[in-house]
Amino acid sequence: MTDAADIPIRVRPEIAVLPPYKQGRQADANAFKLSSNENPFDPLPGVVEAVSDASSFNRYPDATATRLRTRLAERFGVDLAEVHVASGSVAILAQLVQAAAGPGDEVIYAWRSFEAYPWLAVVAGATAVQVPLTDGARHDLPAMAAAITDRTRAIIVCSPNNPTGPIVTQAEFDAFVAEVPSDVLVILDEAYAEFVTDPDAVNGVRVLETGAHPNVVVLRTFSKAFGLAGLRVGYALGHPRLLDAARSTAIPLSVTLQAEVAALASLDAEDELLERVRVIADRRDRLATALREAGWSVPQAQGNFVWLATGEETLAIAEQFDAAGIIVRPFAGDGMRVSVGEEESVEKVLGIAASVVKDLPEGHPARRLA
Ligand SMILES: *Cc1c(COP(=O)(O)O)cnc(C)c1O
């Protein structure tokens, strides 16, 4: 193979410098893969059965996923036109950002937040405006409001924030949207909504129910709480006009019949799946508490993961975890995210974490102040 640099194909310069997507490493048999916020429970038998019965894949799927959208519309008490389904909520993020922002336009989001956000803005040709998190690794919504200009076309709010964990409160969100011009799209990314136990957290469905802010679109996914990451299905709730814009930029027929029936079967089994979510949330709370007791500073953890601000030591520490059979998601120079996985992984994480924290100097940001 020749080096890509040797062939005379023109690629947009901002795309040429983008690093290709890097997936959380696959785990070998004895390691726990805690790098992708996946659900550690095996799929429910009823869901597996629905997928294996959906064998007519010589046919294209229903492009509008009407059965699933109807079911979600009933579930949330909204109209069919107020529900959009795509192959993962990342696909909807891309559709919305492309629909709203082009070259010269600005997309605001908190940083550090979900890795896809900078990429989405670049691919749309728009300018990313990153607003640093506050102490406690939380969204700084007043600073995000202050960053709005005439060029702002979309703002992404992630609650709970991936990878750091804290929620945005309902009061913070309400005060924020009141400041956002009504023609600017606000995307509330609630990929981890089902894991939230803090009663003060923003709830996108409640925001939509008020009808006060038709510029807000709420994103949710079947990948995390419902354990369908490999089938690719997520959804958006919001004003039909905004969702129509997303439908216009969508690649048609991306949601497979298998994904649709798995989502429907998951909604049939919602109580059972949410019981598993409660188990994971309890495990998360136990993990976060034990890490703090061991000397780590852990920001509020409301997703299915915890954040350790390991800073310059991140890659070295991630390797120590790796050697102990725990695969984490490191963000070089900043910190690492550890998913809440199998029950047996908890003790293993705590073992290596307790040994690593002792080597960090006093005053290191990952250490709890004594
Ligand atoms: C996982 C995740 C998503 C959605 O992932 P899909 O699998 O594409 O539905 C969206 N936003 C955030 C912040 C996530 O962590």
Short mmCIF file of C-alpha atoms and ligand atoms in Angstrom, two decimals:
data_model
loop_
_atom_site.label_atom_id
_atom_site.label_comp_id
_atom_site.label_asym_id
_atom_site.label_seq_id
_atom_site.Cartn_x
_atom_site.Cartn_y
_atom_site.Cartn_z
CA MET A 1 0.00 0.00 0.00
CA THR A 2 1.13 3.48 -0.76
CA ASP A 3 1.06 6.14 1.90
CA ALA A 4 -2.12 8.22 1.73
CA ALA A 5 0.06 11.30 1.44
CA ASP A 6 1.41 9.94 -1.87
CA ILE A 7 -1.86 9.94 -3.79
CA PRO A 8 -3.21 13.11 -5.34
CA ILE A 9 -6.72 13.01 -3.91
CA ARG A 10 -8.03 16.24 -2.48
CA VAL A 11 -9.64 15.92 0.93
CA ARG A 12 -10.97 18.92 2.84
CA PRO A 13 -7.96 20.00 4.91
CA GLU A 14 -9.91 19.99 8.18
CA ILE A 15 -10.92 16.38 7.46
CA ALA A 16 -7.40 15.32 6.47
CA VAL A 17 -6.10 16.24 9.92
CA LEU A 18 -8.92 14.51 11.83
CA PRO A 19 -7.76 11.35 13.58
CA PRO A 20 -9.88 8.33 12.56
CA TYR A 21 -12.27 7.10 15.29
CA LYS A 22 -10.49 5.08 17.92
CA GLN A 23 -12.59 2.47 19.69
CA GLY A 24 -12.15 1.42 23.31
CA ARG A 25 -9.78 -1.54 23.13
CA GLN A 26 -11.35 -5.02 22.96
CA ALA A 27 -10.74 -7.01 26.11
CA ASP A 28 -9.03 -10.39 26.16
CA ALA A 29 -10.75 -13.20 28.03
CA ASN A 30 -9.52 -12.30 31.55
CA ALA A 31 -9.89 -8.55 31.32
CA PHE A 32 -12.91 -6.37 32.01
CA LYS A 33 -13.71 -3.92 29.20
CA LEU A 34 -14.72 -0.80 31.07
CA SER A 35 -13.87 1.57 28.24
CA SER A 36 -17.14 2.07 26.33
CA ASN A 37 -19.93 2.53 28.90
CA GLU A 38 -21.56 -0.64 27.70
CA ASN A 39 -24.22 -2.52 29.65
CA PRO A 40 -22.56 -5.55 31.29
CA PHE A 41 -25.76 -7.64 31.34
CA ASP A 42 -26.37 -10.13 28.54
CA PRO A 43 -29.34 -9.28 26.31
CA LEU A 44 -32.72 -10.50 27.60
CA PRO A 45 -33.90 -13.76 25.96
CA GLY A 46 -37.07 -12.05 24.68
CA VAL A 47 -34.99 -9.41 22.91
CA VAL A 48 -32.65 -12.01 21.40
CA GLU A 49 -35.69 -13.92 20.17
CA ALA A 50 -37.28 -10.85 18.59
CA VAL A 51 -34.05 -10.16 16.72
CA SER A 52 -33.60 -13.74 15.50
CA ASP A 53 -37.22 -13.82 14.32
CA ALA A 54 -36.67 -10.67 12.27
CA SER A 55 -35.08 -12.55 9.39
CA SER A 56 -36.54 -10.82 6.35
CA PHE A 57 -33.31 -8.96 5.73
CA ASN A 58 -33.48 -9.44 2.01
CA ARG A 59 -35.86 -6.47 2.26
CA TYR A 60 -35.02 -2.89 3.18
CA PRO A 61 -36.34 -1.82 6.59
CA ASP A 62 -39.17 0.67 7.15
CA ALA A 63 -37.39 3.97 6.46
CA THR A 64 -39.49 5.84 9.01
CA ALA A 65 -39.35 3.16 11.77
CA THR A 66 -43.03 3.88 12.32
CA ARG A 67 -43.73 1.01 14.72
CA LEU A 68 -40.96 2.10 17.06
CA ARG A 69 -41.78 5.79 16.71
CA THR A 70 -45.44 5.10 17.46
CA ARG A 71 -44.45 3.18 20.55
CA LEU A 72 -42.12 5.93 21.74
CA ALA A 73 -44.76 8.57 21.04
CA GLU A 74 -47.19 6.64 23.28
CA ARG A 75 -44.51 6.11 25.89
CA PHE A 76 -43.76 9.84 26.14
CA GLY A 77 -47.23 11.19 25.36
CA VAL A 78 -46.18 13.11 22.23
CA ASP A 79 -47.19 13.08 18.56
CA LEU A 80 -45.58 10.72 16.07
CA ALA A 81 -44.01 13.69 14.25
CA GLU A 82 -42.27 14.66 17.52
CA VAL A 83 -40.21 11.44 17.53
CA HIS A 84 -37.23 10.69 15.31
CA VAL A 85 -35.28 7.44 15.28
CA ALA A 86 -31.81 6.81 13.87
CA SER A 87 -28.95 4.35 14.02
CA GLY A 88 -27.71 5.56 17.39
CA SER A 89 -28.18 9.00 18.90
CA VAL A 90 -24.73 9.95 17.56
CA ALA A 91 -26.31 9.75 14.10
CA ILE A 92 -29.02 12.17 15.23
CA LEU A 93 -26.40 14.53 16.65
CA ALA A 94 -24.68 14.53 13.26
CA GLN A 95 -27.97 15.08 11.44
CA LEU A 96 -28.95 18.00 13.65
CA VAL A 97 -25.55 19.68 13.59
CA GLN A 98 -25.38 19.36 9.80
CA ALA A 99 -28.89 20.70 9.46
CA ALA A 100 -28.21 23.70 11.68
CA ALA A 101 -24.58 24.68 11.15
CA GLY A 102 -22.30 25.12 8.17
CA PRO A 103 -19.05 26.96 7.40
CA GLY A 104 -18.74 30.12 9.45
CA ASP A 105 -21.34 28.99 11.98
CA GLU A 106 -20.55 28.13 15.56
CA VAL A 107 -21.45 25.10 17.65
CA ILE A 108 -21.06 25.52 21.41
CA TYR A 109 -20.52 22.67 23.84
CA ALA A 110 -18.81 22.08 27.17
CA TRP A 111 -15.30 20.64 27.28
CA ARG A 112 -14.33 18.07 28.25
CA SER A 113 -17.46 16.31 27.09
CA PHE A 114 -18.41 13.63 24.57
CA GLU A 115 -15.60 12.98 22.05
CA ALA A 116 -18.03 13.07 19.13
CA TYR A 117 -18.90 16.75 19.57
CA PRO A 118 -15.70 18.30 18.12
CA TRP A 119 -15.77 15.82 15.28
CA LEU A 120 -19.41 16.64 14.43
CA ALA A 121 -18.70 20.35 14.24
CA VAL A 122 -15.64 19.85 12.02
CA VAL A 123 -17.43 17.47 9.65
CA ALA A 124 -20.28 19.96 9.27
CA GLY A 125 -17.64 22.57 8.38
CA ALA A 126 -18.68 24.65 11.39
CA THR A 127 -16.52 26.17 14.11
CA ALA A 128 -16.42 24.42 17.48
CA VAL A 129 -16.64 26.68 20.52
CA GLN A 130 -15.58 24.79 23.64
CA VAL A 131 -16.50 26.14 27.06
CA PRO A 132 -14.41 24.70 29.90
CA LEU A 133 -16.11 22.74 32.66
CA THR A 134 -16.16 24.31 36.13
CA ASP A 135 -14.67 22.84 39.28
CA GLY A 136 -16.35 19.53 39.92
CA ALA A 137 -16.23 18.81 36.16
CA ARG A 138 -19.69 20.34 35.63
CA HIS A 139 -21.15 22.32 32.74
CA ASP A 140 -20.64 26.07 33.12
CA LEU A 141 -23.98 27.11 31.65
CA PRO A 142 -23.62 30.84 32.36
CA ALA A 143 -20.31 30.79 30.46
CA MET A 144 -21.94 28.82 27.65
CA ALA A 145 -24.72 31.42 27.43
CA ALA A 146 -22.09 34.16 27.38
CA ALA A 147 -20.33 32.42 24.47
CA ILE A 148 -23.38 32.79 22.20
CA THR A 149 -22.79 35.09 19.20
CA ASP A 150 -24.70 35.97 16.02
CA ARG A 151 -23.00 32.96 14.45
CA THR A 152 -24.15 30.41 17.02
CA ARG A 153 -26.43 27.86 15.42
CA ALA A 154 -26.37 24.93 17.84
CA ILE A 155 -25.53 24.32 21.50
CA ILE A 156 -25.04 20.85 22.92
CA VAL A 157 -25.66 20.17 26.61
CA CYS A 158 -24.72 16.71 27.90
CA SER A 159 -26.36 15.55 31.14
CA PRO A 160 -24.99 13.49 32.78
CA ASN A 161 -21.77 14.64 31.17
CA ASN A 162 -19.73 11.98 29.42
CA PRO A 163 -16.95 11.39 30.48
CA THR A 164 -16.95 13.32 33.77
CA GLY A 165 -20.31 12.26 35.27
CA PRO A 166 -22.16 15.26 36.78
CA ILE A 167 -25.68 16.27 35.79
CA VAL A 168 -26.96 19.69 34.81
CA THR A 169 -29.75 20.65 37.23
CA GLN A 170 -33.26 21.48 36.06
CA ALA A 171 -32.89 24.98 37.52
CA GLU A 172 -29.57 25.52 35.71
CA PHE A 173 -31.02 24.31 32.43
CA ASP A 174 -34.18 26.43 32.75
CA ALA A 175 -32.12 29.55 33.46
CA PHE A 176 -29.87 28.71 30.51
CA VAL A 177 -32.55 28.14 27.85
CA ALA A 178 -34.24 31.35 28.94
CA GLU A 179 -31.06 33.15 27.76
CA VAL A 180 -30.64 31.30 24.47
CA PRO A 181 -32.16 33.09 21.44
CA SER A 182 -35.25 31.19 20.30
CA ASP A 183 -33.75 30.56 16.84
CA VAL A 184 -30.71 28.70 18.20
CA LEU A 185 -30.99 24.91 18.43
CA VAL A 186 -30.30 23.43 21.88
CA ILE A 187 -29.51 19.71 21.86
CA LEU A 188 -29.92 18.09 25.27
CA ASP A 189 -27.96 14.84 25.07
CA GLU A 190 -29.38 12.50 27.70
CA ALA A 191 -27.65 9.27 26.65
CA TYR A 192 -27.44 8.26 30.34
CA ALA A 193 -30.81 9.63 31.54
CA GLU A 194 -32.01 6.28 32.88
CA PHE A 195 -29.06 6.01 35.30
CA VAL A 196 -29.75 9.37 36.95
CA THR A 197 -30.78 9.23 40.60
CA ASP A 198 -30.29 12.91 41.53
CA PRO A 199 -33.81 14.41 41.78
CA ASP A 200 -32.47 17.86 40.85
CA ALA A 201 -31.28 16.69 37.42
CA VAL A 202 -32.70 18.19 34.26
CA ASN A 203 -35.26 15.96 32.57
CA GLY A 204 -35.58 16.66 28.86
CA VAL A 205 -39.04 15.17 28.63
CA ARG A 206 -40.24 17.59 31.31
CA VAL A 207 -38.64 20.49 29.40
CA LEU A 208 -40.54 19.50 26.25
CA GLU A 209 -43.80 19.08 28.18
CA THR A 210 -43.83 22.76 29.13
CA GLY A 211 -43.83 23.66 25.42
CA ALA A 212 -41.92 26.80 26.34
CA HIS A 213 -38.79 26.02 24.34
CA PRO A 214 -39.47 24.53 20.89
CA ASN A 215 -35.77 25.05 20.06
CA VAL A 216 -34.81 22.19 22.45
CA VAL A 217 -34.33 18.66 21.09
CA VAL A 218 -33.81 15.79 23.55
CA LEU A 219 -31.63 12.83 22.57
CA ARG A 220 -31.83 9.40 24.16
CA THR A 221 -30.47 6.02 23.17
CA PHE A 222 -31.08 2.30 23.53
CA SER A 223 -27.30 1.72 23.61
CA LYS A 224 -26.53 2.24 27.29
CA ALA A 225 -29.35 1.54 29.76
CA PHE A 226 -31.20 -0.79 27.39
CA GLY A 227 -28.07 -2.68 26.33
CA LEU A 228 -28.49 -2.45 22.54
CA ALA A 229 -25.17 -0.72 21.72
CA GLY A 230 -24.33 -3.22 19.00
CA LEU A 231 -27.63 -2.84 17.18
CA ARG A 232 -27.44 0.96 16.82
CA VAL A 233 -30.69 2.66 17.71
CA GLY A 234 -31.34 6.01 19.36
CA TYR A 235 -34.11 8.59 19.27
CA ALA A 236 -34.88 12.26 19.49
CA LEU A 237 -37.92 14.01 20.92
CA GLY A 238 -38.71 17.56 19.88
CA HIS A 239 -40.51 19.92 17.57
CA PRO A 240 -41.48 18.33 14.22
CA ARG A 241 -39.80 21.13 12.27
CA LEU A 242 -36.43 20.46 13.88
CA LEU A 243 -36.83 16.71 13.56
CA ASP A 244 -37.79 17.15 9.89
CA ALA A 245 -34.47 18.96 9.41
CA ALA A 246 -32.71 15.97 10.97
CA ARG A 247 -34.69 13.59 8.73
CA SER A 248 -33.61 15.63 5.71
CA THR A 249 -29.90 15.18 6.44
CA ALA A 250 -30.22 11.52 7.53
CA ILE A 251 -28.86 8.69 5.46
CA PRO A 252 -32.07 6.81 4.65
CA LEU A 253 -32.74 3.23 5.79
CA SER A 254 -30.02 3.18 8.47
CA VAL A 255 -32.21 1.73 11.22
CA THR A 256 -32.42 -2.00 10.55
CA LEU A 257 -35.50 -4.12 11.22
CA GLN A 258 -33.44 -5.98 13.84
CA ALA A 259 -32.67 -2.74 15.68
CA GLU A 260 -36.32 -1.69 15.54
CA VAL A 261 -37.70 -4.97 16.88
CA ALA A 262 -35.03 -5.12 19.58
CA ALA A 263 -36.01 -1.64 20.73
CA LEU A 264 -39.70 -2.61 20.73
CA ALA A 265 -38.99 -5.79 22.70
CA SER A 266 -36.91 -3.73 25.13
CA LEU A 267 -39.80 -1.36 25.69
CA ASP A 268 -41.99 -4.44 26.37
CA ALA A 269 -39.44 -5.43 29.02
CA GLU A 270 -38.80 -1.93 30.28
CA ASP A 271 -39.45 -2.74 33.97
CA GLU A 272 -37.01 -5.62 33.92
CA LEU A 273 -34.38 -3.55 32.11
CA LEU A 274 -34.82 -0.62 34.48
CA GLU A 275 -34.31 -3.01 37.39
CA ARG A 276 -30.89 -3.79 35.88
CA VAL A 277 -30.27 -0.07 35.53
CA ARG A 278 -30.95 0.30 39.26
CA VAL A 279 -28.41 -2.43 39.97
CA ILE A 280 -25.81 -0.60 37.87
CA ALA A 281 -26.60 2.75 39.51
CA ASP A 282 -26.18 1.18 42.98
CA ARG A 283 -22.92 -0.40 41.88
CA ARG A 284 -21.78 3.00 40.57
CA ASP A 285 -22.55 4.68 43.87
CA ARG A 286 -20.67 1.97 45.77
CA LEU A 287 -17.71 2.26 43.40
CA ALA A 288 -17.58 6.07 43.63
CA THR A 289 -17.85 6.02 47.42
CA ALA A 290 -15.13 3.40 47.78
CA LEU A 291 -12.83 5.31 45.39
CA ARG A 292 -13.29 8.47 47.45
CA GLU A 293 -12.55 6.52 50.62
CA ALA A 294 -9.37 5.26 48.98
CA GLY A 295 -8.27 8.85 48.42
CA TRP A 296 -9.51 9.64 44.91
CA SER A 297 -11.41 12.78 44.06
CA VAL A 298 -14.41 11.55 42.06
CA PRO A 299 -16.83 14.07 40.56
CA GLN A 300 -20.56 13.44 40.96
CA ALA A 301 -21.19 10.22 39.00
CA GLN A 302 -24.71 10.00 37.53
CA GLY A 303 -24.07 7.92 34.42
CA ASN A 304 -22.75 4.36 34.30
CA PHE A 305 -19.14 5.48 34.73
CA VAL A 306 -16.75 7.36 37.01
CA TRP A 307 -14.10 9.93 36.14
CA LEU A 308 -10.58 10.13 37.54
CA ALA A 309 -8.70 13.35 36.77
CA THR A 310 -5.33 11.64 36.35
CA GLY A 311 -3.87 14.55 34.32
CA GLU A 312 -0.36 14.11 32.92
CA GLU A 313 -0.19 10.62 34.47
CA THR A 314 -3.24 9.38 32.54
CA LEU A 315 -1.58 7.10 30.01
CA ALA A 316 0.79 5.60 32.55
CA ILE A 317 -2.04 4.94 35.00
CA ALA A 318 -4.29 3.52 32.27
CA GLU A 319 -1.47 1.05 31.54
CA GLN A 320 -1.34 0.04 35.19
CA PHE A 321 -5.09 -0.61 35.12
CA ASP A 322 -4.62 -2.52 31.88
CA ALA A 323 -1.95 -4.72 33.45
CA ALA A 324 -4.41 -5.44 36.25
CA GLY A 325 -7.05 -6.58 33.73
CA ILE A 326 -9.09 -3.39 33.66
CA ILE A 327 -9.45 -1.60 30.34
CA VAL A 328 -10.39 2.05 30.83
CA ARG A 329 -10.89 4.97 28.44
CA PRO A 330 -7.92 7.31 28.83
CA PHE A 331 -7.94 10.90 27.57
CA ALA A 332 -4.25 11.81 27.43
CA GLY A 333 -3.22 14.69 29.66
CA ASP A 334 -6.66 14.95 31.23
CA GLY A 335 -8.17 11.92 32.89
CA MET A 336 -9.74 8.53 32.48
CA ARG A 337 -13.27 7.19 32.46
CA VAL A 338 -14.06 3.85 34.04
CA SER A 339 -17.38 2.25 33.16
CA VAL A 340 -19.46 0.47 35.77
CA GLY A 341 -19.28 -3.10 34.56
CA GLU A 342 -19.75 -6.58 35.95
CA GLU A 343 -20.03 -6.94 39.74
CA GLU A 344 -16.72 -8.86 39.79
CA SER A 345 -14.97 -5.94 38.11
CA VAL A 346 -15.69 -3.59 41.02
CA GLU A 347 -13.30 -5.21 43.46
CA LYS A 348 -10.63 -5.41 40.78
CA VAL A 349 -10.99 -1.72 39.95
CA LEU A 350 -10.83 -0.80 43.63
CA GLY A 351 -7.73 -2.94 44.14
CA ILE A 352 -5.67 -1.31 41.42
CA ALA A 353 -7.11 2.16 42.10
CA ALA A 354 -6.13 1.98 45.78
CA SER A 355 -2.57 1.08 44.88
CA VAL A 356 -2.24 3.76 42.15
CA VAL A 357 -3.57 6.65 44.23
CA LYS A 358 -0.80 6.20 46.80
CA ASP A 359 1.78 7.09 44.15
CA LEU A 360 0.13 10.39 43.23
CA PRO A 361 1.72 13.45 44.83
CA GLU A 362 -0.21 15.46 47.46
CA GLY A 363 -2.26 18.14 45.75
CA HIS A 364 -2.66 16.15 42.51
CA PRO A 365 -6.10 16.95 41.01
CA ALA A 366 -7.07 13.27 41.11
CA ARG A 367 -6.53 13.13 44.86
CA ARG A 368 -9.14 14.02 47.40
CA LEU A 369 -8.07 16.86 49.64
CA ALA A 370 -7.27 15.42 53.02
C1 LIG B 1 -23.04 6.75 24.10
C2 LIG B 1 -23.43 8.19 23.87
C3 LIG B 1 -24.32 8.56 22.87
C4 LIG B 1 -25.06 7.64 21.98
O1 LIG B 1 -24.54 6.61 21.44
P1 LIG B 1 -25.32 5.77 20.34
O2 LIG B 1 -24.81 4.43 20.56
O3 LIG B 1 -24.95 6.39 19.03
O4 LIG B 1 -26.79 5.93 20.59
C5 LIG B 1 -24.66 9.89 22.74
N1 LIG B 1 -24.14 10.81 23.54
C6 LIG B 1 -23.29 10.48 24.51
C7 LIG B 1 -22.80 11.55 25.40
C8 LIG B 1 -22.89 9.17 24.71
O5 LIG B 1 -22.03 8.88 25.67
#
